[in-house]
Amino acid sequence: MNNSGVTVGLDIGTTSIKVVIAQTTGNQFNVIGAGNAPSRGLRKGVIVDIDATASAIREAIEQAQEKANFQINEVIVGIPANQIEMVHVEGLVSIANQNKRITYADVQNVAKQALSHNVSSDHDVIDLIAEEFIVDGFDGIKDPHEMIGVRLELHGTAFVGPSKILDNTRMAIQKAGLKLHEFVLAPLAIGTSILNDGEQDFGTVLIDLGGGQTTTSVIHDRKLKFNHVDLEGGDNVTKDISTVLGISYTHAEKIKRDFGYADPTQASSDKEFSVEVVGDNTPQLVNEHYLSEIIAARLEQIYMRAFDPLSTVNGLNMPGGIVLTGGNAALPRMVDYAKTILGDNVRLFIPDQIGLRHPSYTRAMAYAMFASRESMTQQVIKQVIMSHREDTDSMQSMPSVSKQSHEYVETSESTDQPLYNYDGKQDDQPRQSIFSRLIQTIKNLFRED
């Protein structure tokens, strides 16, 4: 982000806003500040009130700035996986320079070409992962910079989301007085940041237990292979406690944190605490076991909704097992209870940096870490992504031509289908429109000249 090697991860969650400021020196990733503020203006991970969200972001940013003694100008922002689509993209360009040495400008050109006809106009690019480059027919190249060739190809995967969701996020960041450095897809950033090399290579399930939703992902071959979003999370657990005990939401959240257990078999019926029932002047006594039963009822539903889609893609047998994280994973005995439904190979991830030792900070930390590890080639591609929306907007102002519909595999509120089948197969590729092919043909003619 700047010469000091500082990256700032911003997690705009349903129940809280988290900010992590980190400085990378060589291979050393150090957190120098963090901020936390209650969320406002969000529902199920989506911004519904831009001004309220901007105010909450500013509050968390100011807290992190004070702790780090560092002025924040740019942020890396994570996007939740609901309504996100995965699109296979390909690009092909001729090398512009006379000595045929591939430059970063050529990488930018091939990335632009790949995105120019593979993303629908009502969607915006979050990230583009270049799976391989091909130079004059030689494939499997990770970084083509400085290689000699006459033709450069890119094969990759673009993660795209509805433009209106991303535009609202951009606006909230801008109103908070910040500049958006880049978007990252939450499960991709988390999985590639907190899992070790073996877990990423051989396959691991990641369950992010957030406040407004629960996201289940499979990372395999260092790629995001599967994703499922359940629009229930820790917020629903608190609401259940509030409803069953007849107490306010605020009080329910407090007793959940102070006395709650995820596994009823680990809670005691002898340990009691008082609750202030709405409409009753006399406090009522509730024991920890009863509270845990309320909590476990909702958790069982959340885990079963993760179990069913994972079982269809053989996700329950990943060598890396299942990793839990997110704010809702902080409940005592959460791993014990998850094992009763998901199997024995379950563990909890908690950041080990000072000031972040709580699973609710995993996302913000992962965003900062993900950006700090990007290669120069990936950074060049990100620059293309950041300008892609402007190019799309300008294209929309030209005379329109009817376009073929794009068929994607989508995860949204109304479907449980994976972004990417675990066997690596995708649905039919998006078809290139006549207008896009015409524009590209003209560009190629100029390039060959």
mmCIF file of N, CA and C in Angstrom, residues 349-415:
data_model
loop_
_atom_site.group_PDB
_atom_site.id
_atom_site.type_symbol
_atom_site.label_atom_id
_atom_site.label_comp_id
_atom_site.label_asym_id
_atom_site.label_seq_id
_atom_site.Cartn_x
_atom_site.Cartn_y
_atom_site.Cartn_z
ATOM 1 N N PHE A 349 -9.295 -21.819 15.015
ATOM 2 C CA PHE A 349 -8.208 -20.882 14.718
ATOM 3 C C PHE A 349 -8.455 -19.560 15.428
ATOM 4 N N ILE A 350 -7.448 -19.114 16.174
ATOM 5 C CA ILE A 350 -7.464 -17.804 16.828
ATOM 6 C C ILE A 350 -6.159 -17.101 16.473
ATOM 7 N N PRO A 351 -6.207 -15.868 15.977
ATOM 8 C CA PRO A 351 -4.958 -15.147 15.688
ATOM 9 C C PRO A 351 -4.067 -15.097 16.926
ATOM 10 N N ASP A 352 -2.754 -15.263 16.711
ATOM 11 C CA ASP A 352 -1.848 -15.282 17.864
ATOM 12 C C ASP A 352 -1.127 -13.959 18.083
ATOM 13 N N GLN A 353 -1.455 -12.939 17.269
ATOM 14 C CA GLN A 353 -0.830 -11.631 17.452
ATOM 15 C C GLN A 353 -1.412 -10.932 18.683
ATOM 16 N N ILE A 354 -0.564 -10.195 19.377
ATOM 17 C CA ILE A 354 -1.006 -9.457 20.560
ATOM 18 C C ILE A 354 -2.095 -8.457 20.163
ATOM 19 N N GLY A 355 -3.174 -8.463 20.918
ATOM 20 C CA GLY A 355 -4.287 -7.559 20.639
ATOM 21 C C GLY A 355 -5.336 -8.143 19.721
ATOM 22 N N LEU A 356 -5.044 -9.319 19.121
ATOM 23 C CA LEU A 356 -5.996 -9.933 18.185
ATOM 24 C C LEU A 356 -6.417 -11.326 18.619
ATOM 25 N N ARG A 357 -6.134 -11.697 19.856
ATOM 26 C CA ARG A 357 -6.354 -13.082 20.257
ATOM 27 C C ARG A 357 -7.825 -13.387 20.519
ATOM 28 N N HIS A 358 -8.590 -13.255 19.455
ATOM 29 C CA HIS A 358 -10.018 -13.575 19.462
ATOM 30 C C HIS A 358 -10.396 -13.890 18.017
ATOM 31 N N PRO A 359 -11.174 -14.964 17.777
ATOM 32 C CA PRO A 359 -11.471 -15.355 16.390
ATOM 33 C C PRO A 359 -12.238 -14.314 15.580
ATOM 34 N N SER A 360 -12.842 -13.325 16.231
ATOM 35 C CA SER A 360 -13.566 -12.289 15.487
ATOM 36 C C SER A 360 -12.623 -11.393 14.687
ATOM 37 N N TYR A 361 -11.324 -11.418 15.002
ATOM 38 C CA TYR A 361 -10.351 -10.600 14.271
ATOM 39 C C TYR A 361 -9.731 -11.337 13.083
ATOM 40 N N THR A 362 -10.107 -12.590 12.864
ATOM 41 C CA THR A 362 -9.481 -13.382 11.810
ATOM 42 C C THR A 362 -9.627 -12.733 10.441
ATOM 43 N N ARG A 363 -10.830 -12.270 10.108
ATOM 44 C CA ARG A 363 -11.054 -11.718 8.773
ATOM 45 C C ARG A 363 -10.205 -10.484 8.512
ATOM 46 N N ALA A 364 -10.260 -9.501 9.393
ATOM 47 C CA ALA A 364 -9.500 -8.265 9.181
ATOM 48 C C ALA A 364 -8.011 -8.550 9.081
ATOM 49 N N MET A 365 -7.520 -9.464 9.937
ATOM 50 C CA MET A 365 -6.106 -9.824 9.885
ATOM 51 C C MET A 365 -5.777 -10.507 8.561
ATOM 52 N N ALA A 366 -6.653 -11.407 8.101
ATOM 53 C CA ALA A 366 -6.412 -12.140 6.857
ATOM 54 C C ALA A 366 -6.406 -11.192 5.653
ATOM 55 N N TYR A 367 -7.265 -10.172 5.665
ATOM 56 C CA TYR A 367 -7.278 -9.230 4.546
ATOM 57 C C TYR A 367 -5.941 -8.502 4.438
ATOM 58 N N ALA A 368 -5.431 -8.034 5.570
ATOM 59 C CA ALA A 368 -4.145 -7.337 5.577
ATOM 60 C C ALA A 368 -3.021 -8.280 5.163
ATOM 61 N N MET A 369 -3.051 -9.509 5.649
ATOM 62 C CA MET A 369 -2.010 -10.488 5.328
ATOM 63 C C MET A 369 -2.061 -10.878 3.857
ATOM 64 N N PHE A 370 -3.256 -11.086 3.331
ATOM 65 C CA PHE A 370 -3.442 -11.478 1.939
ATOM 66 C C PHE A 370 -2.837 -10.427 1.004
ATOM 67 N N ALA A 371 -3.123 -9.155 1.281
ATOM 68 C CA ALA A 371 -2.602 -8.077 0.438
ATOM 69 C C ALA A 371 -1.087 -7.939 0.571
ATOM 70 N N SER A 372 -0.560 -8.160 1.771
ATOM 71 C CA SER A 372 0.878 -8.007 1.989
ATOM 72 C C SER A 372 1.690 -9.070 1.255
ATOM 73 N N ARG A 373 1.072 -10.196 0.915
ATOM 74 C CA ARG A 373 1.782 -11.295 0.258
ATOM 75 C C ARG A 373 1.614 -11.312 -1.251
ATOM 76 N N GLU A 374 0.889 -10.355 -1.797
ATOM 77 C CA GLU A 374 0.676 -10.335 -3.236
ATOM 78 C C GLU A 374 1.978 -10.059 -3.985
ATOM 79 N N SER A 375 2.222 -10.819 -5.040
ATOM 80 C CA SER A 375 3.389 -10.590 -5.880
ATOM 81 C C SER A 375 3.167 -9.324 -6.710
ATOM 82 N N MET A 376 4.237 -8.848 -7.347
ATOM 83 C CA MET A 376 4.107 -7.667 -8.194
ATOM 84 C C MET A 376 3.131 -7.928 -9.343
ATOM 85 N N THR A 377 3.160 -9.139 -9.880
ATOM 86 C CA THR A 377 2.232 -9.490 -10.960
ATOM 87 C C THR A 377 0.789 -9.425 -10.480
ATOM 88 N N GLN A 378 0.529 -9.935 -9.275
ATOM 89 C CA GLN A 378 -0.822 -9.863 -8.715
ATOM 90 C C GLN A 378 -1.233 -8.423 -8.456
ATOM 91 N N GLN A 379 -0.297 -7.594 -8.017
ATOM 92 C CA GLN A 379 -0.598 -6.185 -7.779
ATOM 93 C C GLN A 379 -0.959 -5.474 -9.083
ATOM 94 N N VAL A 380 -0.256 -5.833 -10.145
ATOM 95 C CA VAL A 380 -0.549 -5.243 -11.457
ATOM 96 C C VAL A 380 -1.959 -5.627 -11.907
ATOM 97 N N ILE A 381 -2.321 -6.893 -11.681
ATOM 98 C CA ILE A 381 -3.666 -7.348 -12.037
ATOM 99 C C ILE A 381 -4.715 -6.622 -11.202
ATOM 100 N N LYS A 382 -4.419 -6.406 -9.909
ATOM 101 C CA LYS A 382 -5.363 -5.683 -9.052
ATOM 102 C C LYS A 382 -5.593 -4.255 -9.555
ATOM 103 N N GLN A 383 -4.560 -3.625 -10.102
ATOM 104 C CA GLN A 383 -4.719 -2.281 -10.664
ATOM 105 C C GLN A 383 -5.712 -2.302 -11.827
ATOM 106 N N VAL A 384 -5.673 -3.376 -12.611
ATOM 107 C CA VAL A 384 -6.626 -3.533 -13.713
ATOM 108 C C VAL A 384 -8.045 -3.685 -13.169
ATOM 109 N N ILE A 385 -8.182 -4.473 -12.106
ATOM 110 C CA ILE A 385 -9.501 -4.694 -11.506
ATOM 111 C C ILE A 385 -10.089 -3.388 -10.994
ATOM 112 N N MET A 386 -9.257 -2.574 -10.335
ATOM 113 C CA MET A 386 -9.753 -1.329 -9.762
ATOM 114 C C MET A 386 -10.244 -0.364 -10.836
ATOM 115 N N SER A 387 -9.678 -0.450 -12.042
ATOM 116 C CA SER A 387 -10.098 0.450 -13.124
ATOM 117 C C SER A 387 -11.163 -0.177 -14.013
ATOM 118 N N HIS A 388 -11.451 -1.472 -13.782
ATOM 119 C CA HIS A 388 -12.394 -2.181 -14.654
ATOM 120 C C HIS A 388 -13.800 -1.613 -14.582
ATOM 121 N N ARG A 389 -14.213 -1.161 -13.383
ATOM 122 C CA ARG A 389 -15.565 -0.621 -13.242
ATOM 123 C C ARG A 389 -15.747 0.632 -14.085
ATOM 124 N N GLU A 390 -14.722 1.485 -14.126
ATOM 125 C CA GLU A 390 -14.798 2.706 -14.925
ATOM 126 C C GLU A 390 -14.891 2.371 -16.410
ATOM 127 N N ASP A 391 -14.110 1.359 -16.845
ATOM 128 C CA ASP A 391 -14.163 0.949 -18.246
ATOM 129 C C ASP A 391 -15.538 0.395 -18.592
ATOM 130 N N THR A 392 -16.117 -0.386 -17.674
ATOM 131 C CA THR A 392 -17.447 -0.958 -17.910
ATOM 132 C C THR A 392 -18.500 0.130 -18.023
ATOM 133 N N ASP A 393 -18.413 1.129 -17.143
ATOM 134 C CA ASP A 393 -19.365 2.232 -17.174
ATOM 135 C C ASP A 393 -19.290 2.987 -18.495
ATOM 136 N N SER A 394 -18.075 3.204 -19.014
ATOM 137 C CA SER A 394 -17.924 3.931 -20.270
ATOM 138 C C SER A 394 -18.447 3.113 -21.444
ATOM 139 N N MET A 395 -18.272 1.785 -21.368
ATOM 140 C CA MET A 395 -18.788 0.917 -22.422
ATOM 141 C C MET A 395 -20.312 0.941 -22.458
ATOM 142 N N GLN A 396 -20.936 1.069 -21.269
ATOM 143 C CA GLN A 396 -22.398 1.077 -21.199
ATOM 144 C C GLN A 396 -22.988 2.316 -21.857
ATOM 145 N N SER A 397 -22.198 3.380 -21.998
ATOM 146 C CA SER A 397 -22.696 4.604 -22.616
ATOM 147 C C SER A 397 -22.712 4.511 -24.132
ATOM 148 N N MET A 398 -22.065 3.474 -24.725
ATOM 149 C CA MET A 398 -22.065 3.274 -26.168
ATOM 150 C C MET A 398 -23.377 2.634 -26.609
ATOM 151 N N PRO A 399 -23.691 2.667 -27.953
ATOM 152 C CA PRO A 399 -24.909 2.019 -28.447
ATOM 153 C C PRO A 399 -24.941 0.559 -28.022
ATOM 154 N N SER A 400 -26.062 0.142 -27.489
ATOM 155 C CA SER A 400 -26.160 -1.202 -26.946
ATOM 156 C C SER A 400 -26.520 -2.227 -28.008
ATOM 157 N N VAL A 401 -26.033 -3.440 -27.822
ATOM 158 C CA VAL A 401 -26.357 -4.574 -28.663
ATOM 159 C C VAL A 401 -26.813 -5.699 -27.750
ATOM 160 N N SER A 402 -27.816 -6.429 -28.124
ATOM 161 C CA SER A 402 -28.305 -7.496 -27.261
ATOM 162 C C SER A 402 -27.190 -8.501 -26.993
ATOM 163 N N LYS A 403 -27.105 -8.944 -25.753
ATOM 164 C CA LYS A 403 -26.035 -9.848 -25.337
ATOM 165 C C LYS A 403 -26.613 -11.198 -24.929
ATOM 166 N N GLN A 404 -25.803 -12.228 -25.140
ATOM 167 C CA GLN A 404 -26.176 -13.553 -24.660
ATOM 168 C C GLN A 404 -26.157 -13.551 -23.139
ATOM 169 N N SER A 405 -27.040 -14.305 -22.541
ATOM 170 C CA SER A 405 -27.062 -14.383 -21.079
ATOM 171 C C SER A 405 -25.874 -15.197 -20.587
ATOM 172 N N HIS A 406 -25.349 -14.822 -19.441
ATOM 173 C CA HIS A 406 -24.222 -15.541 -18.841
ATOM 174 C C HIS A 406 -24.758 -16.585 -17.866
ATOM 175 N N GLU A 407 -24.232 -17.787 -17.950
ATOM 176 C CA GLU A 407 -24.667 -18.852 -17.064
ATOM 177 C C GLU A 407 -23.548 -19.130 -16.066
ATOM 178 N N TYR A 408 -23.772 -18.766 -14.822
ATOM 179 C CA TYR A 408 -22.772 -18.954 -13.785
ATOM 180 C C TYR A 408 -23.295 -19.903 -12.719
ATOM 181 N N VAL A 409 -22.381 -20.466 -11.938
ATOM 182 C CA VAL A 409 -22.756 -21.190 -10.731
ATOM 183 C C VAL A 409 -22.748 -20.183 -9.604
ATOM 184 N N GLU A 410 -23.860 -19.996 -8.926
ATOM 185 C CA GLU A 410 -24.004 -18.885 -7.980
ATOM 186 C C GLU A 410 -24.355 -19.366 -6.586
ATOM 187 N N THR A 411 -23.806 -18.679 -5.588
ATOM 188 C CA THR A 411 -24.224 -18.883 -4.200
ATOM 189 C C THR A 411 -24.931 -17.626 -3.739
ATOM 190 N N SER A 412 -26.165 -17.733 -3.302
ATOM 191 C CA SER A 412 -26.933 -16.568 -2.882
ATOM 192 C C SER A 412 -27.855 -16.968 -1.750
ATOM 193 N N GLU A 413 -28.715 -16.045 -1.371
ATOM 194 C CA GLU A 413 -29.640 -16.326 -0.273
ATOM 195 C C GLU A 413 -30.635 -17.417 -0.641
ATOM 196 N N SER A 414 -30.870 -17.607 -1.940
ATOM 197 C CA SER A 414 -31.936 -18.511 -2.347
ATOM 198 C C SER A 414 -31.426 -19.848 -2.887
ATOM 199 N N THR A 415 -30.108 -20.113 -2.827
ATOM 200 C CA THR A 415 -29.591 -21.356 -3.368
ATOM 201 C C THR A 415 -28.447 -21.880 -2.535
#
